[in-house]
Structures are given as C-alpha cells and as structure tokens.
Amino acid sequence: MWRAVAAAAAASAPARALCRAPPPLQPSPRRRAVSVAVSPAAGLADERVETRVAGLGPGQPVTLRAVAADERGCLFQSCAHYRADGRGELHLGTDASHGGDYTGVEPMGLFWSLAPAGMEKPYQRLVPRSTGTPMKVEMLVHEGHSQPGAIPGPVVAKAEVERWFTAPGVRRIRLKEGGVRGSLFLPPGDGPFPGVIDMYGDEGGLIEFRSSLLATRGFAALSLPYFDFEDLPKVMKEFKLEYFEEAARFLQRHPKVKGPGVGVIGTGKGAELGLSMITFLPEVVAAVSVSGCSSNTVADLHYGDMTLPGLRFDMNKVSVSDTGVFDTFEALDDPTNPANSPCTIPIEKAEGHFLLVVGEDDRMWKSSLYAELAIGRLRQHGKENFELLSYPGAGHRIDPPSTPFCQAKATTIREALAKWETKNGQKASEAKEVKLYGQVPPVETMDESLSTLVNCEKLSLSTNRIERIANLNSLKNLKILSLGRNNIKNLNGLEAVADTLEELWISYNFIEKLRGIRVMKKLKVLYMSNNLVKDWAEFVRLAELPLLEDLVFTGNPLQEKYTSDQKNSWIEEATKRVPKLKKLDGIPVIKKEDEEEGAN
C-alpha cells in the first residue's frame, strides 16, 4: 500500500511544482504604534500644554477627544477633527482643527471647549469645588472624524492629564474671623505678599479656584463669599459694606500681606461690589472688575447712614429660548435714566486704580456699556486711573486661561452676519458669497435674518449645530449651499431654493431619508457623505433629479455595507440606480458605451 502511495505522490510532483506558492514577500516595515503625548502631564490649570500625536498614516483623519468628570460624577467632553501631516504626526500648537467643537489652530481648544456630555444636563460649568485635587482629563485619539455627540471611531491612543489648581506649598486657611467667612490662600515662603480679595457673582457660595491660582502666582488671596454660605444671608436681599470692610482690614493687617493697601477682583455682582469697596474703603487701592456694572444692582447696599439702592430687573424683558436659556440682556433698569442716578457708584471718589474687563458678547447684561459709563464718569472728573480690556466674542464669565466655557447661548444668524460684515467690510445684503461656518458659540437656528441675503449665490453654514433647514425663501439667487457638519436630520426646507440651487454640500449630518429631494430640479452636485442612509429605496430617490451628475455618498451605511461585500461593485450598482451620474465619490463614471466608443 505504501508503495502505491509513494508512486502516486511521485507522479503528482510536476503538477505540484506548477502550483507551488512563490517565495514569501519581505514584510514591509511596520508602522510604529499610534501615540499621544501631552506635556506637561501634570501642571497648573491656567498653563498651556503641548499635545502631539505620532504614528498615524500620512493625511490620516482622526478625532481628538477630551473627557473629564466633576466631583459629582457629571461627564464633560469635547472633540476636534484633525488630519496628520506627511509624517503621520499632529501638533495642536500648529495644526488646525477642521471641525468638531472648534476650528482653527487652538492649542488648548480641547480644554476650553469641554461641555456637558449628551446624557448630562446642558449648560453646566466645569468648575472645581475642591482645589486640593487635580482635574483629570483623558485625551483620546479616535479613527476618522466623528461629530460632537456621535459615537466616535475606535480608540488608537490615549493619555491622561492632571490639571492642578494649587501649587506645592500653597496654604489654604478656612476663615471664621468675626463676621468674615471664606478661605485664605497663602503662597509658599515668608512673604510678605500683595493681598487681593476675590469674589464671584450671583451664584453665591464659596468659589476658590481663582484664589488658589492667584496664590500660585504670589498673591495672598482671600476667597470671599457674601451670601448663601454657612451663616451668611441665604439670598441677595441687602448687603452691608461693613462686612467687606472687615474682610479688607483682616487681609491688610495679616502678617503675610504687604501694604499699604489691598486689591479686589470680582466677576458680575462681585465686580460691582469691588467697585463700591475701592470707592468707599481706604484699605482697597486697586480693583479688577470683570463684567461688572458701574451702578449698584438688585440688592440695596448700606454703609453707615448711606444707602445705594439697587437697579432692578424687569422680568417682562427676560426672553427664554427654546432650550430654556434665559436672556437678561435687556432686563436690567437703564442706569443712564436720571431716575436711577441714586444707584450709581461714585467711583470718581476712589484714589486707586481700575482694571475693567468686559466681553463684547455678554448676554447677561450690558457690561461693555457699563464700562463705558464708568470711564466717562472718571474722565468727567479729570481722572485717567483706569485701563480697559474689551474682548470681542467673549461672554459674561471671563475666567483664568483655558477654563471651560459655559456656552449657554448660541450665535444667532444676525450676530454671525454682523461679525461677517465687520470682518469683510461689506454689507451682507449685497454680497454674492457669505461664509458663516464654524461660529463660536455655534449657530443652532437658521432664523429669519437669512432673508437679508437677497443677492447671495453661495452660503456656507457648515460646522455649526443646526438641526433644521429653514428661512431660505428670500434667497432667490442661491446656487451653492454648504451645511456640512451640523445636526440636520432631513431635507425639509430645501423646496424654498428648488428653482436655483445647483450644489448642496451636506456631509456629516444625520440624514436617513431623502424624501423631498425630488423638487431639486436644478441640482447638479450633491455631497452627502457620512450620513445615515442605509437602503436602496432611499438612494433611488436621487434618480428623480434630472441634472444630478456629481455625487459623494461614501460613509453612509448603505455604501459601507455594499463596499464590504467583495463580490459586488458599489459604483456599478449605484450607477445602475442613478444612471445619469458622471462622478461618484470623486471617481469618474465610465459607462459601457463610453468604453466602446474609446475602443473604436
């Protein structure tokens, strides 16, 4: 038997030789593993970090995410879209984000854009309640580009960063000196140190993180609550300046504090109280007012026999957005009304120096106007003891560097157009091309202000948070509409520009159904990659567009599913169903008749 087997094997040897596998190919050099490095891995919360990614493929798209949790376990996250350079590397200090929560070169963008995750209550602020432990931020690198709030791609690298709010050697002393409450932060060393009182606004309680950071910079900082803390008043009904006077005297006389006077920094109501302190208290010789009012507001302020009544809010002038955000911009009584002059803080009596800090997009109240009124009052009395820092686009809370924003307000189309006109020196109503992409905070609603764009032929609203197409009725000349990287779920609203629109760029949205697309009789170009279309029944609706010739559809579930099946050609099957296409996913469509003509 074994001889027969051997003979059969020998006879088949030539055939086996013909089928013999070629020698194995030399393995190509392995790409190094993807890594993300953040330096320093542990540092102060107001210091910049360097973030670099290595080991990617040249031009590879990735999403960088930052994830953090506050002391209550509430989750915050941010994301940005990047592409690796020719060496497969990224550097957030020089490379621009192309989408996500911000665009452009923003080395600290992943930190300042941290916002509540989708399952959390919106409009919360990531503020540390304890200064003794770091905020831990996980930095992740995901494959591909994923929209904010969407499920990201696989993680290819990650790192953890610690953001500290106090430096080694800084001492924290809880106060209960007479009537004064709060925390005193002292820098390491013998001192003496310049002293500063730190107060926040109408949120109440004890907020320490700015004071602890001031102490790391060499200040003896007293974090001073003034209501809703321990045995202090529970609400802002009225205040006595004597409480703040006692705090100023305590700090001034502290052995670690050098005189002769102390400073005060305040935000909102705290800034306004700081202006009263430098005006009436000789112990206070400098005041930093962040988004403050130059009149006393809400609660009456008493000092001996003197009383400054508070300007009141007219609740009938408070507007509420669809998402429950209160806009109080117009609600505060007008401080320029002569009837409200008793509320004005007589800051011209102050001998110290003022630093006025305002955000020009403050919607809490008109802090830019209040700073102008303060400066006008000082100059009226021959004083120049002030400096103004005014930040375009900034809101009410201006905190230490890279502190996460609390974007409680979306940018309106009206505001976006105003910024565009300022930048371009042209009226939007006369322009043929208007770019409103990547607004910070993002645009959420295509509101009626779009009706002013009567001459617009190309409109870009990409990289915002728009959920619904609307208010295009007046754009009778619109040919190109860019709505990529938004939260749009359907194509309703496009019928308003059906007679003119030739190109629609709407990639990276959440569109599953193409119902209503048939009205776009002049549409030639449709870029709708990375949406949610998953079946042929929706895809074939595109065949109803008589002029459609250029389609980008990659990244939709239908395309991904069909491409993964090696037995079929996506392009062949798609062009059977939409036969008029000349280009699909960037590839020219060559039909059989074209091949035959070429052969002849």
Tab-separated table of C-alpha atoms in Angstrom, residues 139-371:
chain	number	residue	atom	x	y	z
A	139	MET	CA	-7.140	62.625	25.943
A	140	LEU	CA	-8.190	60.114	23.265
A	141	VAL	CA	-7.357	59.699	19.591
A	142	HIS	CA	-10.118	58.066	17.503
A	143	GLU	CA	-10.026	56.818	13.936
A	144	GLY	CA	-11.911	59.007	11.442
A	145	HIS	CA	-13.976	62.110	12.016
A	146	SER	CA	-16.983	61.847	14.339
A	147	GLN	CA	-19.409	64.647	15.100
A	148	PRO	CA	-19.863	66.052	18.633
A	149	GLY	CA	-22.302	63.815	20.455
A	150	ALA	CA	-21.954	60.960	17.948
A	151	ILE	CA	-20.357	57.593	18.706
A	152	PRO	CA	-16.649	58.034	17.879
A	153	GLY	CA	-14.463	55.596	15.984
A	154	PRO	CA	-12.058	53.100	17.586
A	155	VAL	CA	-9.513	54.490	20.053
A	156	VAL	CA	-5.952	54.247	18.714
A	157	ALA	CA	-4.147	56.130	21.502
A	158	LYS	CA	-4.864	57.815	24.817
A	159	ALA	CA	-3.195	59.689	27.646
A	160	GLU	CA	-4.220	61.287	30.943
A	161	VAL	CA	-3.540	64.851	32.045
A	162	GLU	CA	-3.763	66.322	35.532
A	163	ARG	CA	-4.785	69.989	35.840
A	164	TRP	CA	-3.915	71.343	39.298
A	165	PHE	CA	-5.443	74.460	40.831
A	166	THR	CA	-2.842	74.905	43.505
A	167	ALA	CA	0.946	74.599	43.564
A	168	PRO	CA	3.003	72.695	46.138
A	169	GLY	CA	3.488	74.741	49.268
A	170	VAL	CA	0.350	76.900	48.894
A	171	ARG	CA	-1.532	77.013	52.202
A	172	ARG	CA	-5.341	77.093	52.444
A	173	ILE	CA	-6.804	78.523	55.660
A	174	ARG	CA	-10.560	78.431	56.277
A	175	LEU	CA	-11.735	81.668	57.896
A	176	LYS	CA	-14.219	82.440	60.586
A	177	GLU	CA	-12.760	85.738	61.772
A	178	GLY	CA	-15.516	87.802	63.376
A	179	GLY	CA	-18.172	88.047	60.699
A	180	VAL	CA	-15.816	87.202	57.810
A	181	ARG	CA	-16.133	83.839	56.060
A	182	GLY	CA	-14.107	82.276	53.278
A	183	SER	CA	-10.680	80.828	52.541
A	184	LEU	CA	-7.276	82.481	52.596
A	185	PHE	CA	-4.650	81.102	50.208
A	186	LEU	CA	-1.023	81.941	51.005
A	187	PRO	CA	1.945	81.334	48.675
A	188	PRO	CA	4.908	79.337	49.946
A	189	GLY	CA	7.632	81.351	51.630
A	190	ASP	CA	7.879	84.066	54.257
A	191	GLY	CA	6.383	86.892	52.218
A	192	PRO	CA	5.092	89.465	52.612
A	193	PHE	CA	2.833	89.136	49.561
A	194	PRO	CA	0.431	91.508	47.800
A	195	GLY	CA	-3.093	90.882	49.079
A	196	VAL	CA	-6.230	90.534	46.966
A	197	ILE	CA	-9.878	89.785	47.778
A	198	ASP	CA	-11.602	87.509	45.246
A	199	MET	CA	-15.398	87.458	44.718
A	200	TYR	CA	-17.727	85.888	42.175
A	201	GLY	CA	-21.299	86.712	41.184
A	202	ASP	CA	-24.885	85.887	41.984
A	203	GLU	CA	-24.319	82.097	42.074
A	204	GLY	CA	-23.406	82.536	45.746
A	205	GLY	CA	-21.368	80.213	47.934
A	206	LEU	CA	-17.608	79.843	48.194
A	207	ILE	CA	-15.696	79.641	44.894
A	208	GLU	CA	-11.978	79.100	45.468
A	209	PHE	CA	-10.224	78.057	42.256
A	210	ARG	CA	-9.253	81.573	41.117
A	211	SER	CA	-7.917	82.427	44.580
A	212	SER	CA	-5.787	79.276	44.702
A	213	LEU	CA	-4.345	80.059	41.263
A	214	LEU	CA	-3.626	83.631	42.371
A	215	ALA	CA	-1.715	82.218	45.338
A	216	THR	CA	0.424	80.108	42.993
A	217	ARG	CA	1.350	83.410	41.294
A	218	GLY	CA	2.477	85.065	44.512
A	219	PHE	CA	-0.690	86.718	45.848
A	220	ALA	CA	-2.195	86.299	49.286
A	221	ALA	CA	-5.739	85.697	48.016
A	222	LEU	CA	-8.891	85.781	50.138
A	223	SER	CA	-11.810	83.942	48.521
A	224	LEU	CA	-14.730	85.886	49.984
A	225	PRO	CA	-18.336	84.609	49.849
A	226	TYR	CA	-21.066	87.142	50.626
A	227	PHE	CA	-24.279	85.100	50.601
A	228	ASP	CA	-25.521	81.508	50.616
A	229	PHE	CA	-22.601	80.201	52.663
A	230	GLU	CA	-22.611	78.991	56.263
A	231	ASP	CA	-24.248	81.696	58.420
A	232	LEU	CA	-24.211	84.404	55.742
A	233	PRO	CA	-27.543	85.604	54.248
A	234	LYS	CA	-29.194	82.970	52.083
A	235	VAL	CA	-30.316	85.365	49.349
A	236	MET	CA	-29.271	88.714	47.886
A	237	LYS	CA	-31.748	90.944	49.675
A	238	GLU	CA	-29.444	93.655	51.024
A	239	PHE	CA	-25.762	93.992	51.855
A	240	LYS	CA	-23.748	95.951	54.383
A	241	LEU	CA	-20.416	97.275	53.204
A	242	GLU	CA	-19.098	96.822	56.746
A	243	TYR	CA	-18.785	93.074	56.054
A	244	PHE	CA	-16.454	93.772	53.120
A	245	GLU	CA	-14.629	96.427	55.154
A	246	GLU	CA	-13.909	93.856	57.863
A	247	ALA	CA	-12.537	91.460	55.251
A	248	ALA	CA	-10.306	94.176	53.749
A	249	ARG	CA	-8.922	95.128	57.160
A	250	PHE	CA	-8.279	91.491	58.067
A	251	LEU	CA	-6.299	90.935	54.868
A	252	GLN	CA	-4.448	94.249	55.085
A	253	ARG	CA	-3.294	93.526	58.665
A	254	HIS	CA	-2.287	89.915	58.056
A	255	PRO	CA	1.437	89.403	58.779
A	256	LYS	CA	1.977	87.728	55.405
A	257	VAL	CA	0.449	90.642	53.463
A	258	LYS	CA	2.415	93.714	52.490
A	259	GLY	CA	0.671	97.053	52.483
A	260	PRO	CA	-0.242	99.705	52.458
A	261	GLY	CA	-3.457	98.566	50.757
A	262	VAL	CA	-5.066	95.506	49.157
A	263	GLY	CA	-6.724	94.842	45.848
A	264	VAL	CA	-10.034	93.253	44.878
A	265	ILE	CA	-11.059	91.180	41.856
A	266	GLY	CA	-14.688	90.392	41.173
A	267	THR	CA	-16.933	88.961	38.455
A	268	GLY	CA	-20.515	90.124	37.846
A	269	LYS	CA	-22.082	91.150	41.154
A	270	GLY	CA	-18.696	90.582	42.780
A	271	ALA	CA	-17.143	93.123	40.401
A	272	GLU	CA	-19.813	95.674	41.242
A	273	LEU	CA	-19.159	95.177	44.976
A	274	GLY	CA	-15.459	95.595	44.269
A	275	LEU	CA	-16.154	98.996	42.678
A	276	SER	CA	-18.003	100.044	45.854
A	277	MET	CA	-15.124	98.795	48.004
A	278	ILE	CA	-12.446	100.826	46.214
A	279	THR	CA	-14.775	103.841	46.249
A	280	PHE	CA	-15.615	103.864	49.982
A	281	LEU	CA	-12.901	101.835	51.733
A	282	PRO	CA	-9.393	103.342	52.070
A	283	GLU	CA	-7.904	99.875	52.597
A	284	VAL	CA	-8.690	98.945	48.954
A	285	VAL	CA	-6.328	100.577	46.437
A	286	ALA	CA	-6.945	98.563	43.242
A	287	ALA	CA	-9.996	96.903	41.669
A	288	VAL	CA	-10.345	94.455	38.786
A	289	SER	CA	-13.931	94.485	37.526
A	290	VAL	CA	-14.804	91.526	35.281
A	291	SER	CA	-18.192	92.048	33.582
A	292	GLY	CA	-19.321	94.425	36.307
A	293	CYS	CA	-21.883	97.201	36.416
A	294	SER	CA	-20.973	100.760	37.396
A	295	SER	CA	-24.236	101.042	39.349
A	296	ASN	CA	-25.376	99.039	42.340
A	297	THR	CA	-27.830	96.311	41.261
A	298	VAL	CA	-30.549	94.066	42.701
A	299	ALA	CA	-29.771	94.369	46.437
A	300	ASP	CA	-29.507	97.653	48.324
A	301	LEU	CA	-26.022	98.375	49.669
A	302	HIS	CA	-25.735	100.108	53.086
A	303	TYR	CA	-22.682	101.743	54.625
A	304	GLY	CA	-23.373	103.606	57.832
A	305	ASP	CA	-26.125	106.099	57.062
A	306	MET	CA	-25.578	105.846	53.302
A	307	THR	CA	-27.621	103.571	51.025
A	308	LEU	CA	-27.110	102.805	47.354
A	309	PRO	CA	-30.387	101.356	46.066
A	310	GLY	CA	-30.122	98.517	43.564
A	311	LEU	CA	-31.201	98.681	39.960
A	312	ARG	CA	-33.963	96.153	39.396
A	313	PHE	CA	-34.575	93.570	36.678
A	314	ASP	CA	-37.778	93.858	34.653
A	315	MET	CA	-38.828	90.224	34.250
A	316	ASN	CA	-41.127	91.182	31.381
A	317	LYS	CA	-37.969	91.882	29.369
A	318	VAL	CA	-36.412	88.487	30.020
A	319	SER	CA	-36.613	86.186	26.992
A	320	VAL	CA	-36.362	82.401	27.156
A	321	SER	CA	-35.012	80.313	24.277
A	322	ASP	CA	-36.483	77.038	23.073
A	323	THR	CA	-33.770	75.249	25.050
A	324	GLY	CA	-34.667	77.029	28.301
A	325	VAL	CA	-31.857	79.600	28.363
A	326	PHE	CA	-32.684	82.971	29.928
A	327	ASP	CA	-31.538	86.095	28.068
A	328	THR	CA	-31.465	89.017	30.539
A	329	PHE	CA	-29.572	91.412	28.284
A	330	GLU	CA	-32.383	93.988	28.117
A	331	ALA	CA	-33.888	93.329	31.545
A	332	LEU	CA	-31.808	95.491	33.906
A	333	ASP	CA	-33.108	99.012	34.564
A	334	ASP	CA	-31.318	101.644	32.475
A	335	PRO	CA	-28.512	103.178	34.592
A	336	THR	CA	-28.452	106.264	32.326
A	337	ASN	CA	-32.035	107.126	33.264
A	338	PRO	CA	-31.839	110.134	35.630
A	339	ALA	CA	-34.395	108.421	37.855
A	340	ASN	CA	-31.768	105.721	38.528
A	341	SER	CA	-28.902	108.078	39.388
A	342	PRO	CA	-29.077	107.222	43.142
A	343	CYS	CA	-27.889	103.707	42.201
A	344	THR	CA	-24.676	104.970	40.569
A	345	ILE	CA	-21.444	104.102	42.378
A	346	PRO	CA	-19.439	107.358	42.724
A	347	ILE	CA	-16.194	105.784	41.550
A	348	GLU	CA	-14.624	109.185	40.915
A	349	LYS	CA	-14.008	109.330	44.696
A	350	ALA	CA	-11.618	106.363	44.504
A	351	GLU	CA	-7.901	107.073	44.768
A	352	GLY	CA	-6.850	103.651	43.484
A	353	HIS	CA	-6.609	102.147	40.019
A	354	PHE	CA	-9.311	100.330	37.991
A	355	LEU	CA	-8.928	97.488	35.521
A	356	LEU	CA	-12.199	96.981	33.640
A	357	VAL	CA	-12.542	93.658	31.790
A	358	VAL	CA	-15.553	93.009	29.544
A	359	GLY	CA	-16.726	90.532	26.933
A	360	GLU	CA	-18.381	92.203	23.959
A	361	ASP	CA	-20.845	89.306	23.580
A	362	ASP	CA	-22.044	89.342	27.194
A	363	ARG	CA	-25.765	88.454	27.181
A	364	MET	CA	-26.206	88.538	30.948
A	365	TRP	CA	-26.175	92.313	30.849
A	366	LYS	CA	-24.555	95.210	29.002
A	367	SER	CA	-21.121	95.063	30.602
A	368	SER	CA	-19.469	96.894	27.680
A	369	LEU	CA	-21.889	99.810	28.124
A	370	TYR	CA	-21.372	99.826	31.892
A	371	ALA	CA	-17.592	100.027	31.385
